Amino acid sequence: MKPQAMVGTTKILGGDKTGIARAATLLREGRIVAFPTETVYGLGADARDENAVAAIYAAKGRPSVNPLIVHVKDLDAAQSLTVMSPAAMRLAEAFWPGPLTLVLPLRLGHGLAPSVTAGLPSVGVRVPDAPIARALLEAFEGPIAAPSANPSGRISPTSSAHVLAGLPGRIDAVIDGGKCRVGLESSIVDLTGHHPRLLRAGGITSDQLSTVLGERLSDDGNVTEDAKPSSPGQMTSHYAPNAKLRLNAAHANPGEVLLGFGPVEGAELNLSAEADLAVAATNLFEMLHQLDSNGALAIAVSPIPESGLGIAINDRLRRAAAPRPGITSKTPN
Ligand code: TXA
Ligand code: MG
């Protein structure tokens, strides 16, 4: 038998049938396994198993008040966990499978572990479209709770190398599926109130969502530090690289490296020299990880237009640039 690839005690599984079957078995045994989705890598556990879910919070160092997203294989599976309004059905039909999370009221008898929802009467659900995530959900035959597979408050992972660098030996396995297609987390829409609210900008733009809904979404993206965020991913300091970030920079000052966008000169890395926002979204976390591991202390970032995917990119950049309560010095990843 081939020796199993390992980093510390973390197994590295292939994205083929064997790797996926092994990952599904680990999940059934109550283990935690990272896997690629089209947005970012998720850290998965059986969403019905309280101990397995507790292991996710422990591995990430995630506050227990911050609920997890539940991944399901299709609309039927989502309906067995939640109560879906006509608006929810319209969004699900338009964007699932894909990078959209819907926050919906829990259905009676849902069977989810209480800590998945952090005790809330609602749950965030999504049907991912990445082939490995879909195959894992098929093989596991149940709901998988999965936050992004990074230490709490740090940059989300878009490759298995990022997962291993962030959580070395703290998780049972990771499925290697290469780079994530979208590169930014899912958009989150809260449908528990009278009007749909955008809790997090992401892979599906606000314009795409409001076209399907026939109404504009209210936007909670600007909550202040004091306000209790309705989605803790909205906390101001999040997605933090080790390096300091300066946004909307025309050029790098001494001591800074430039993360460019568009045809700028002197960029250390360029999110998209052609100024393509989808390309920039795919590259954003990868390039922040790269500049961090190259030891950059300060990163200047070119202006990104505040439209389409640029809204989600700027949201992540603003959070990455925000002061970081609790992170006082360079934290090893
Ligand atoms: O693209 C994604 O959404 C990735 C992949 C792995 O699916 N997952 C992800 O999970 O980004 P996470 O845990 O890093 O972010 C989930 C966000 C958190 O900000 C959490 O507070 C919010 O979703 N959330 C989850 N359930 C919620 C609920 N019932 N009400 C409000 N916010 C909720
Ligand atoms: Mg996250």
mmCIF file of C-alpha atoms and ligand atoms in Angstrom:
data_model
loop_
_atom_site.group_PDB
_atom_site.id
_atom_site.type_symbol
_atom_site.label_atom_id
_atom_site.label_comp_id
_atom_site.label_asym_id
_atom_site.label_seq_id
_atom_site.Cartn_x
_atom_site.Cartn_y
_atom_site.Cartn_z
ATOM 1 C CA MET A 1 0.000 0.000 0.000
ATOM 2 C CA LYS A 2 1.158 3.544 -0.785
ATOM 3 C CA PRO A 3 2.214 5.425 2.345
ATOM 4 C CA GLN A 4 -0.348 8.075 3.297
ATOM 5 C CA ALA A 5 0.787 11.672 2.717
ATOM 6 C CA MET A 6 0.721 13.515 6.037
ATOM 7 C CA VAL A 7 1.591 16.906 7.506
ATOM 8 C CA GLY A 8 1.881 16.384 11.259
ATOM 9 C CA THR A 9 -1.143 14.248 12.011
ATOM 10 C CA THR A 10 -3.159 15.683 9.109
ATOM 11 C CA LYS A 11 -3.750 13.294 6.199
ATOM 12 C CA ILE A 12 -3.631 14.724 2.678
ATOM 13 C CA LEU A 13 -6.258 13.034 0.529
ATOM 14 C CA GLY A 14 -6.620 13.145 -3.262
ATOM 15 C CA GLY A 15 -9.764 14.559 -4.860
ATOM 16 C CA ASP A 16 -10.456 11.198 -6.567
ATOM 17 C CA LYS A 17 -13.043 8.545 -5.602
ATOM 18 C CA THR A 18 -10.711 6.912 -3.058
ATOM 19 C CA GLY A 19 -9.870 10.204 -1.343
ATOM 20 C CA ILE A 20 -13.510 11.277 -1.217
ATOM 21 C CA ALA A 21 -14.648 7.872 0.160
ATOM 22 C CA ARG A 22 -11.929 8.102 2.834
ATOM 23 C CA ALA A 23 -13.011 11.647 3.734
ATOM 24 C CA ALA A 24 -16.664 10.552 4.010
ATOM 25 C CA THR A 25 -15.632 7.698 6.344
ATOM 26 C CA LEU A 26 -13.641 10.113 8.514
ATOM 27 C CA LEU A 27 -16.664 12.438 8.726
ATOM 28 C CA ARG A 28 -18.876 9.486 9.754
ATOM 29 C CA GLU A 29 -16.341 8.716 12.512
ATOM 30 C CA GLY A 30 -16.780 12.243 13.870
ATOM 31 C CA ARG A 31 -13.486 13.588 12.446
ATOM 32 C CA ILE A 32 -12.906 17.009 10.879
ATOM 33 C CA VAL A 33 -11.847 17.203 7.242
ATOM 34 C CA ALA A 34 -11.049 20.238 5.091
ATOM 35 C CA PHE A 35 -12.302 20.184 1.497
ATOM 36 C CA PRO A 36 -12.387 22.557 -1.471
ATOM 37 C CA THR A 37 -15.530 24.406 -2.457
ATOM 38 C CA GLU A 38 -15.819 26.867 -5.349
ATOM 39 C CA THR A 39 -15.415 29.761 -2.877
ATOM 40 C CA VAL A 40 -12.740 28.790 -0.323
ATOM 41 C CA TYR A 41 -11.712 25.593 1.489
ATOM 42 C CA GLY A 42 -14.168 24.582 4.239
ATOM 43 C CA LEU A 43 -13.407 22.711 7.452
ATOM 44 C CA GLY A 44 -16.120 20.041 7.524
ATOM 45 C CA ALA A 45 -17.770 17.956 10.223
ATOM 46 C CA ASP A 46 -21.002 15.986 10.492
ATOM 47 C CA ALA A 47 -23.467 18.807 11.257
ATOM 48 C CA ARG A 48 -25.532 16.437 13.459
ATOM 49 C CA ASP A 49 -22.602 15.458 15.693
ATOM 50 C CA GLU A 50 -22.091 17.849 18.620
ATOM 51 C CA ASN A 51 -18.568 16.565 19.391
ATOM 52 C CA ALA A 52 -17.409 16.826 15.785
ATOM 53 C CA VAL A 53 -18.772 20.371 15.560
ATOM 54 C CA ALA A 54 -17.019 21.251 18.828
ATOM 55 C CA ALA A 55 -13.778 20.030 17.244
ATOM 56 C CA ILE A 56 -14.207 22.587 14.414
ATOM 57 C CA TYR A 57 -14.565 25.465 16.896
ATOM 58 C CA ALA A 58 -11.515 24.196 18.799
ATOM 59 C CA ALA A 59 -9.294 23.734 15.718
ATOM 60 C CA LYS A 60 -10.078 27.237 14.415
ATOM 61 C CA GLY A 61 -10.082 28.944 17.813
ATOM 62 C CA ARG A 62 -13.506 30.237 16.782
ATOM 63 C CA PRO A 63 -15.765 31.947 19.327
ATOM 64 C CA SER A 64 -18.708 29.639 20.056
ATOM 65 C CA VAL A 65 -21.167 32.506 19.389
ATOM 66 C CA ASN A 66 -20.280 32.495 15.688
ATOM 67 C CA PRO A 67 -22.549 29.991 13.864
ATOM 68 C CA LEU A 68 -21.375 27.694 11.055
ATOM 69 C CA ILE A 69 -22.704 27.306 7.509
ATOM 70 C CA VAL A 70 -24.292 23.942 6.740
ATOM 71 C CA HIS A 71 -23.540 22.470 3.313
ATOM 72 C CA VAL A 72 -26.138 20.212 1.722
ATOM 73 C CA LYS A 73 -26.267 18.341 -1.567
ATOM 74 C CA ASP A 74 -29.483 19.822 -2.988
ATOM 75 C CA LEU A 75 -32.634 21.865 -2.464
ATOM 76 C CA ASP A 76 -34.520 18.903 -0.943
ATOM 77 C CA ALA A 77 -31.836 18.482 1.697
ATOM 78 C CA ALA A 78 -32.024 22.237 2.454
ATOM 79 C CA GLN A 79 -35.802 21.970 2.818
ATOM 80 C CA SER A 80 -35.481 19.125 5.319
ATOM 81 C CA LEU A 81 -33.514 21.485 7.609
ATOM 82 C CA THR A 82 -35.208 24.841 7.019
ATOM 83 C CA VAL A 83 -38.442 26.607 6.199
ATOM 84 C CA MET A 84 -38.039 28.188 2.762
ATOM 85 C CA SER A 85 -40.182 31.185 1.794
ATOM 86 C CA PRO A 86 -41.043 31.935 -1.869
ATOM 87 C CA ALA A 87 -38.139 34.447 -1.921
ATOM 88 C CA ALA A 88 -35.777 31.772 -0.604
ATOM 89 C CA MET A 89 -36.982 29.355 -3.275
ATOM 90 C CA ARG A 90 -36.382 31.941 -6.010
ATOM 91 C CA LEU A 91 -32.816 32.569 -4.842
ATOM 92 C CA ALA A 92 -32.094 28.868 -4.388
ATOM 93 C CA GLU A 93 -33.405 28.034 -7.846
ATOM 94 C CA ALA A 94 -31.389 30.842 -9.434
ATOM 95 C CA PHE A 95 -28.052 30.383 -7.643
ATOM 96 C CA TRP A 96 -27.757 26.832 -6.236
ATOM 97 C CA PRO A 97 -25.515 25.049 -6.580
ATOM 98 C CA GLY A 98 -23.194 28.028 -6.144
ATOM 99 C CA PRO A 99 -21.638 30.672 -3.876
ATOM 100 C CA LEU A 100 -24.801 31.772 -2.030
ATOM 101 C CA THR A 101 -25.681 31.094 1.629
ATOM 102 C CA LEU A 102 -29.262 31.597 2.781
ATOM 103 C CA VAL A 103 -30.017 32.234 6.455
ATOM 104 C CA LEU A 104 -33.395 30.590 7.059
ATOM 105 C CA PRO A 105 -35.598 29.594 9.996
ATOM 106 C CA LEU A 106 -34.831 26.085 11.295
ATOM 107 C CA ARG A 107 -37.439 23.419 10.612
ATOM 108 C CA LEU A 108 -38.777 21.414 13.569
ATOM 109 C CA GLY A 109 -36.883 18.110 13.867
ATOM 110 C CA HIS A 110 -33.908 19.416 11.826
ATOM 111 C CA GLY A 111 -31.481 17.193 13.736
ATOM 112 C CA LEU A 112 -28.546 19.637 13.630
ATOM 113 C CA ALA A 113 -26.182 19.863 16.590
ATOM 114 C CA PRO A 114 -27.165 22.971 18.633
ATOM 115 C CA SER A 115 -23.655 24.463 18.443
ATOM 116 C CA VAL A 116 -23.794 24.610 14.604
ATOM 117 C CA THR A 117 -26.254 27.485 14.875
ATOM 118 C CA ALA A 118 -24.742 28.866 18.096
ATOM 119 C CA GLY A 119 -28.203 28.465 19.594
ATOM 120 C CA LEU A 120 -29.922 30.721 16.990
ATOM 121 C CA PRO A 121 -33.363 29.754 15.633
ATOM 122 C CA SER A 122 -31.935 30.122 12.093
ATOM 123 C CA VAL A 123 -29.229 28.395 10.069
ATOM 124 C CA GLY A 124 -27.058 29.390 7.108
ATOM 125 C CA VAL A 125 -27.303 26.759 4.350
ATOM 126 C CA ARG A 126 -25.743 26.432 0.954
ATOM 127 C CA VAL A 127 -25.398 23.943 -1.909
ATOM 128 C CA PRO A 128 -21.837 24.237 -3.205
ATOM 129 C CA ASP A 129 -21.056 23.612 -6.871
ATOM 130 C CA ALA A 130 -17.403 22.504 -6.753
ATOM 131 C CA PRO A 131 -17.264 18.881 -7.981
ATOM 132 C CA ILE A 132 -15.260 17.617 -4.967
ATOM 133 C CA ALA A 133 -17.637 19.257 -2.472
ATOM 134 C CA ARG A 134 -20.627 17.788 -4.308
ATOM 135 C CA ALA A 135 -19.054 14.321 -4.466
ATOM 136 C CA LEU A 136 -18.253 14.483 -0.736
ATOM 137 C CA LEU A 137 -21.853 15.459 0.115
ATOM 138 C CA GLU A 138 -23.116 12.556 -2.049
ATOM 139 C CA ALA A 139 -20.728 10.071 -0.427
ATOM 140 C CA PHE A 140 -21.379 11.297 3.131
ATOM 141 C CA GLU A 141 -25.178 11.385 2.668
ATOM 142 C CA GLY A 142 -25.771 14.085 5.287
ATOM 143 C CA PRO A 143 -25.327 17.779 6.115
ATOM 144 C CA ILE A 144 -21.731 18.996 6.526
ATOM 145 C CA ALA A 145 -21.051 21.994 8.778
ATOM 146 C CA ALA A 146 -18.095 23.899 7.353
ATOM 147 C CA PRO A 147 -16.656 27.310 8.141
ATOM 148 C CA SER A 148 -13.668 28.476 6.124
ATOM 149 C CA ALA A 149 -10.654 26.281 6.982
ATOM 150 C CA ASN A 150 -8.446 29.000 8.522
ATOM 151 C CA PRO A 151 -7.617 29.966 12.095
ATOM 152 C CA SER A 152 -10.353 32.328 13.298
ATOM 153 C CA GLY A 153 -9.799 35.896 12.084
ATOM 154 C CA ARG A 154 -7.119 35.056 9.529
ATOM 155 C CA ILE A 155 -7.190 34.977 5.716
ATOM 156 C CA SER A 156 -9.426 32.301 4.179
ATOM 157 C CA PRO A 157 -7.673 29.443 2.352
ATOM 158 C CA THR A 158 -7.975 28.968 -1.394
ATOM 159 C CA SER A 159 -5.590 25.976 -1.626
ATOM 160 C CA SER A 160 -4.797 22.902 0.495
ATOM 161 C CA ALA A 161 -1.354 24.423 1.173
ATOM 162 C CA HIS A 162 -3.040 27.423 2.857
ATOM 163 C CA VAL A 163 -5.128 25.026 4.989
ATOM 164 C CA LEU A 164 -2.051 23.075 6.063
ATOM 165 C CA ALA A 165 -0.092 26.249 6.812
ATOM 166 C CA GLY A 166 -2.917 27.647 8.970
ATOM 167 C CA LEU A 167 -4.075 24.544 10.829
ATOM 168 C CA PRO A 168 -1.044 22.207 10.837
ATOM 169 C CA GLY A 169 -1.824 18.966 12.689
ATOM 170 C CA ARG A 170 -5.043 20.480 14.086
ATOM 171 C CA ILE A 171 -7.386 18.725 11.648
ATOM 172 C CA ASP A 172 -7.698 15.059 10.659
ATOM 173 C CA ALA A 173 -7.413 15.459 6.884
ATOM 174 C CA VAL A 174 -7.590 17.806 3.909
ATOM 175 C CA ILE A 175 -8.736 16.909 0.402
ATOM 176 C CA ASP A 176 -6.432 18.537 -2.125
ATOM 177 C CA GLY A 177 -8.504 19.949 -4.965
ATOM 178 C CA GLY A 178 -6.210 22.690 -6.247
ATOM 179 C CA LYS A 179 -7.202 26.336 -6.305
ATOM 180 C CA CYS A 180 -10.774 27.536 -5.621
ATOM 181 C CA ARG A 181 -12.629 28.953 -8.641
ATOM 182 C CA VAL A 182 -14.286 32.013 -7.034
ATOM 183 C CA GLY A 183 -11.699 32.700 -4.327
ATOM 184 C CA LEU A 184 -14.041 34.735 -2.066
ATOM 185 C CA GLU A 185 -16.568 33.351 0.414
ATOM 186 C CA SER A 186 -20.238 32.998 -0.485
ATOM 187 C CA SER A 187 -22.670 35.907 -0.370
ATOM 188 C CA ILE A 188 -24.936 35.571 2.689
ATOM 189 C CA VAL A 189 -28.581 36.644 2.517
ATOM 190 C CA ASP A 190 -30.732 36.674 5.664
ATOM 191 C CA LEU A 191 -34.314 35.745 4.834
ATOM 192 C CA THR A 192 -35.633 35.458 8.385
ATOM 193 C CA GLY A 193 -37.111 39.005 8.477
ATOM 194 C CA HIS A 194 -39.659 40.936 6.409
ATOM 195 C CA HIS A 195 -37.026 42.109 3.942
ATOM 196 C CA PRO A 196 -33.991 40.252 2.632
ATOM 197 C CA ARG A 197 -30.715 41.529 4.067
ATOM 198 C CA LEU A 198 -27.251 41.072 2.649
ATOM 199 C CA LEU A 199 -25.098 39.949 5.598
ATOM 200 C CA ARG A 200 -21.924 39.397 3.589
ATOM 201 C CA ALA A 201 -21.002 40.464 0.044
ATOM 202 C CA GLY A 202 -19.489 37.558 -1.855
ATOM 203 C CA GLY A 203 -19.400 35.462 -4.994
ATOM 204 C CA ILE A 204 -22.897 36.521 -6.134
ATOM 205 C CA THR A 205 -23.298 40.282 -6.467
ATOM 206 C CA SER A 206 -26.021 42.333 -4.811
ATOM 207 C CA ASP A 207 -27.329 43.310 -8.278
ATOM 208 C CA GLN A 208 -27.693 39.647 -9.281
ATOM 209 C CA LEU A 209 -29.587 38.957 -6.052
ATOM 210 C CA SER A 210 -31.941 41.936 -6.322
ATOM 211 C CA THR A 211 -32.732 41.147 -9.958
ATOM 212 C CA VAL A 212 -34.006 37.707 -8.916
ATOM 213 C CA LEU A 213 -35.796 39.006 -5.804
ATOM 214 C CA GLY A 214 -37.377 41.995 -7.540
ATOM 215 C CA GLU A 215 -36.324 44.230 -4.625
ATOM 216 C CA ARG A 216 -33.123 45.767 -3.308
ATOM 217 C CA LEU A 217 -31.483 44.080 -0.354
ATOM 218 C CA SER A 218 -30.717 46.080 2.736
ATOM 219 C CA ASP A 219 -27.032 46.020 3.410
ATOM 220 C CA ASP A 220 -25.664 45.321 6.865
ATOM 221 C CA GLY A 221 -22.078 45.411 5.747
ATOM 222 C CA ASN A 222 -21.195 48.566 7.657
ATOM 223 C CA VAL A 223 -21.878 47.565 11.239
ATOM 224 C CA THR A 224 -19.672 49.298 13.749
ATOM 225 C CA GLU A 225 -17.522 47.628 16.371
ATOM 226 C CA ASP A 226 -20.134 48.304 19.076
ATOM 227 C CA ALA A 227 -23.149 46.998 17.201
ATOM 228 C CA LYS A 228 -23.781 43.304 17.617
ATOM 229 C CA PRO A 229 -23.235 41.980 14.112
ATOM 230 C CA SER A 230 -26.021 39.758 12.821
ATOM 231 C CA SER A 231 -23.362 37.806 10.941
ATOM 232 C CA PRO A 232 -20.139 37.653 12.923
ATOM 233 C CA GLY A 233 -18.209 37.535 9.617
ATOM 234 C CA GLN A 234 -19.081 41.222 9.532
ATOM 235 C CA MET A 235 -16.830 41.986 12.474
ATOM 236 C CA THR A 236 -14.597 44.794 11.339
ATOM 237 C CA SER A 237 -11.269 43.065 11.794
ATOM 238 C CA HIS A 238 -11.303 39.815 9.862
ATOM 239 C CA TYR A 239 -9.380 38.192 7.043
ATOM 240 C CA ALA A 240 -6.234 39.605 8.607
ATOM 241 C CA PRO A 241 -2.849 39.003 6.993
ATOM 242 C CA ASN A 242 0.268 39.421 9.149
ATOM 243 C CA ALA A 243 1.343 42.452 7.120
ATOM 244 C CA LYS A 244 -0.258 45.886 7.511
ATOM 245 C CA LEU A 245 -2.471 46.967 4.614
ATOM 246 C CA ARG A 246 -2.912 50.433 3.068
ATOM 247 C CA LEU A 247 -5.798 50.673 0.594
ATOM 248 C CA ASN A 248 -6.449 52.842 -2.489
ATOM 249 C CA ALA A 249 -2.714 53.380 -2.930
ATOM 250 C CA ALA A 250 -1.434 55.004 -6.121
ATOM 251 C CA HIS A 251 2.039 53.568 -5.458
ATOM 252 C CA ALA A 252 4.090 51.849 -2.753
ATOM 253 C CA ASN A 253 5.817 54.046 -0.160
ATOM 254 C CA PRO A 254 9.257 53.066 1.126
ATOM 255 C CA GLY A 255 8.967 49.837 3.151
ATOM 256 C CA GLU A 256 5.786 48.750 1.363
ATOM 257 C CA VAL A 257 5.195 46.274 -1.445
ATOM 258 C CA LEU A 258 2.487 47.048 -4.003
ATOM 259 C CA LEU A 259 -0.377 44.652 -4.641
ATOM 260 C CA GLY A 260 -1.575 45.997 -7.958
ATOM 261 C CA PHE A 261 -4.842 46.030 -9.874
ATOM 262 C CA GLY A 262 -4.894 47.076 -13.523
ATOM 263 C CA PRO A 263 -1.929 48.334 -15.534
ATOM 264 C CA VAL A 264 0.130 49.776 -12.647
ATOM 265 C CA GLU A 265 3.920 49.914 -12.492
ATOM 266 C CA GLY A 266 6.133 48.457 -9.793
ATOM 267 C CA ALA A 267 3.657 45.931 -8.405
ATOM 268 C CA GLU A 268 5.163 42.992 -6.503
ATOM 269 C CA LEU A 269 2.036 41.016 -7.457
ATOM 270 C CA ASN A 270 -0.955 42.068 -9.533
ATOM 271 C CA LEU A 271 -4.510 40.929 -8.742
ATOM 272 C CA SER A 272 -5.349 41.388 -12.422
ATOM 273 C CA ALA A 273 -3.214 43.437 -14.797
ATOM 274 C CA GLU A 274 -6.237 43.450 -17.178
ATOM 275 C CA ALA A 275 -8.414 44.887 -14.352
ATOM 276 C CA ASP A 276 -10.728 41.854 -14.436
ATOM 277 C CA LEU A 277 -12.631 41.704 -11.113
ATOM 278 C CA ALA A 278 -13.373 37.950 -11.301
ATOM 279 C CA VAL A 279 -9.665 37.256 -11.775
ATOM 280 C CA ALA A 280 -8.832 39.625 -8.916
ATOM 281 C CA ALA A 281 -11.336 37.822 -6.631
ATOM 282 C CA THR A 282 -9.724 34.459 -7.406
ATOM 283 C CA ASN A 283 -6.267 35.853 -6.690
ATOM 284 C CA LEU A 284 -6.989 38.019 -3.631
ATOM 285 C CA PHE A 285 -6.495 35.570 -0.722
ATOM 286 C CA GLU A 286 -3.801 33.626 -2.616
ATOM 287 C CA MET A 287 -1.737 36.795 -3.112
ATOM 288 C CA LEU A 288 -2.238 38.002 0.471
ATOM 289 C CA HIS A 289 -1.060 34.571 1.687
ATOM 290 C CA GLN A 290 1.909 34.783 -0.696
ATOM 291 C CA LEU A 291 2.987 38.291 0.367
ATOM 292 C CA ASP A 292 2.610 37.238 4.002
ATOM 293 C CA SER A 293 4.755 34.151 3.596
ATOM 294 C CA ASN A 294 7.364 36.229 1.719
ATOM 295 C CA GLY A 295 7.563 38.279 4.942
ATOM 296 C CA ALA A 296 6.099 41.559 3.657
ATOM 297 C CA LEU A 297 5.545 43.939 6.581
ATOM 298 C CA ALA A 298 3.393 46.476 4.767
ATOM 299 C CA ILE A 299 1.271 46.074 1.647
ATOM 300 C CA ALA A 300 -0.099 48.960 -0.419
ATOM 301 C CA VAL A 301 -3.108 47.955 -2.536
ATOM 302 C CA SER A 302 -4.199 49.671 -5.764
ATOM 303 C CA PRO A 303 -7.761 51.073 -5.875
ATOM 304 C CA ILE A 304 -10.439 48.496 -6.789
ATOM 305 C CA PRO A 305 -13.698 49.772 -8.353
ATOM 306 C CA GLU A 306 -16.673 49.582 -5.960
ATOM 307 C CA SER A 307 -18.935 47.679 -8.360
ATOM 308 C CA GLY A 308 -19.880 44.045 -9.061
ATOM 309 C CA LEU A 309 -17.399 41.655 -7.418
ATOM 310 C CA GLY A 310 -15.317 44.715 -6.498
ATOM 311 C CA ILE A 311 -17.770 45.325 -3.613
ATOM 312 C CA ALA A 312 -16.896 41.937 -2.024
ATOM 313 C CA ILE A 313 -13.176 42.417 -2.752
ATOM 314 C CA ASN A 314 -13.171 45.874 -1.101
ATOM 315 C CA ASP A 315 -15.149 44.486 1.848
ATOM 316 C CA ARG A 316 -12.439 41.851 2.488
ATOM 317 C CA LEU A 317 -9.648 44.407 1.974
ATOM 318 C CA ARG A 318 -11.212 46.894 4.419
ATOM 319 C CA ARG A 319 -11.535 44.170 7.062
ATOM 320 C CA ALA A 320 -7.964 43.036 6.415
ATOM 321 C CA ALA A 321 -6.777 46.628 6.877
ATOM 322 C CA ALA A 322 -8.828 47.273 10.042
ATOM 323 C CA PRO A 323 -7.215 47.455 13.489
ATOM 324 C CA ARG A 324 -7.147 44.025 15.083
ATOM 325 C CA PRO A 325 -8.320 43.636 18.628
ATOM 326 C CA GLY A 326 -6.720 40.512 20.032
ATOM 327 C CA ILE A 327 -3.960 40.319 17.424
ATOM 328 C CA THR A 328 -1.230 42.487 18.841
ATOM 329 C CA SER A 329 1.843 41.137 17.128
ATOM 330 C CA LYS A 330 2.731 39.088 14.092
ATOM 331 C CA THR A 331 0.962 35.803 14.668
ATOM 332 C CA PRO A 332 2.542 32.712 13.152
ATOM 333 C CA ASN A 333 0.156 31.064 10.646
HETATM 334 O O1 TXA B 1 -18.074 30.397 0.990
HETATM 335 C C1 TXA B 1 -18.350 30.147 2.156
HETATM 336 O O2 TXA B 1 -19.388 30.575 2.693
HETATM 337 C C2 TXA B 1 -17.357 29.283 2.961
HETATM 338 C C3 TXA B 1 -17.352 27.881 2.336
HETATM 339 C C4 TXA B 1 -16.490 26.922 3.099
HETATM 340 O O3 TXA B 1 -18.646 27.420 2.191
HETATM 341 N N1 TXA B 1 -17.723 29.247 4.330
HETATM 342 C C5 TXA B 1 -17.567 30.309 5.140
HETATM 343 O O4 TXA B 1 -17.905 30.051 6.456
HETATM 344 O O5 TXA B 1 -17.169 31.376 4.755
HETATM 345 P P1 TXA B 1 -17.519 31.030 7.655
HETATM 346 O O6 TXA B 1 -17.921 30.303 8.896
HETATM 347 O O7 TXA B 1 -16.123 31.411 7.537
HETATM 348 O O8 TXA B 1 -18.484 32.224 7.481
HETATM 349 C C6 TXA B 1 -19.860 32.008 7.718
HETATM 350 C C7 TXA B 1 -20.525 33.275 8.135
HETATM 351 C C8 TXA B 1 -20.104 33.723 9.502
HETATM 352 O O9 TXA B 1 -19.852 35.110 9.447
HETATM 353 C C9 TXA B 1 -21.336 33.440 10.343
HETATM 354 O O10 TXA B 1 -21.465 34.365 11.365
HETATM 355 C C10 TXA B 1 -22.460 33.556 9.344
HETATM 356 O O11 TXA B 1 -21.932 33.011 8.187
HETATM 357 N N2 TXA B 1 -23.636 32.782 9.741
HETATM 358 C C11 TXA B 1 -23.761 31.442 9.797
HETATM 359 N N3 TXA B 1 -24.969 31.103 10.259
HETATM 360 C C12 TXA B 1 -25.647 32.244 10.493
HETATM 361 C C13 TXA B 1 -26.938 32.569 10.997
HETATM 362 N N4 TXA B 1 -27.802 31.635 11.363
HETATM 363 N N5 TXA B 1 -27.261 33.864 11.102
HETATM 364 C C14 TXA B 1 -26.398 34.836 10.745
HETATM 365 N N6 TXA B 1 -25.154 34.595 10.265
HETATM 366 C C15 TXA B 1 -24.782 33.333 10.148
HETATM 367 MG MG MG B 2 -14.457 32.474 7.563
#
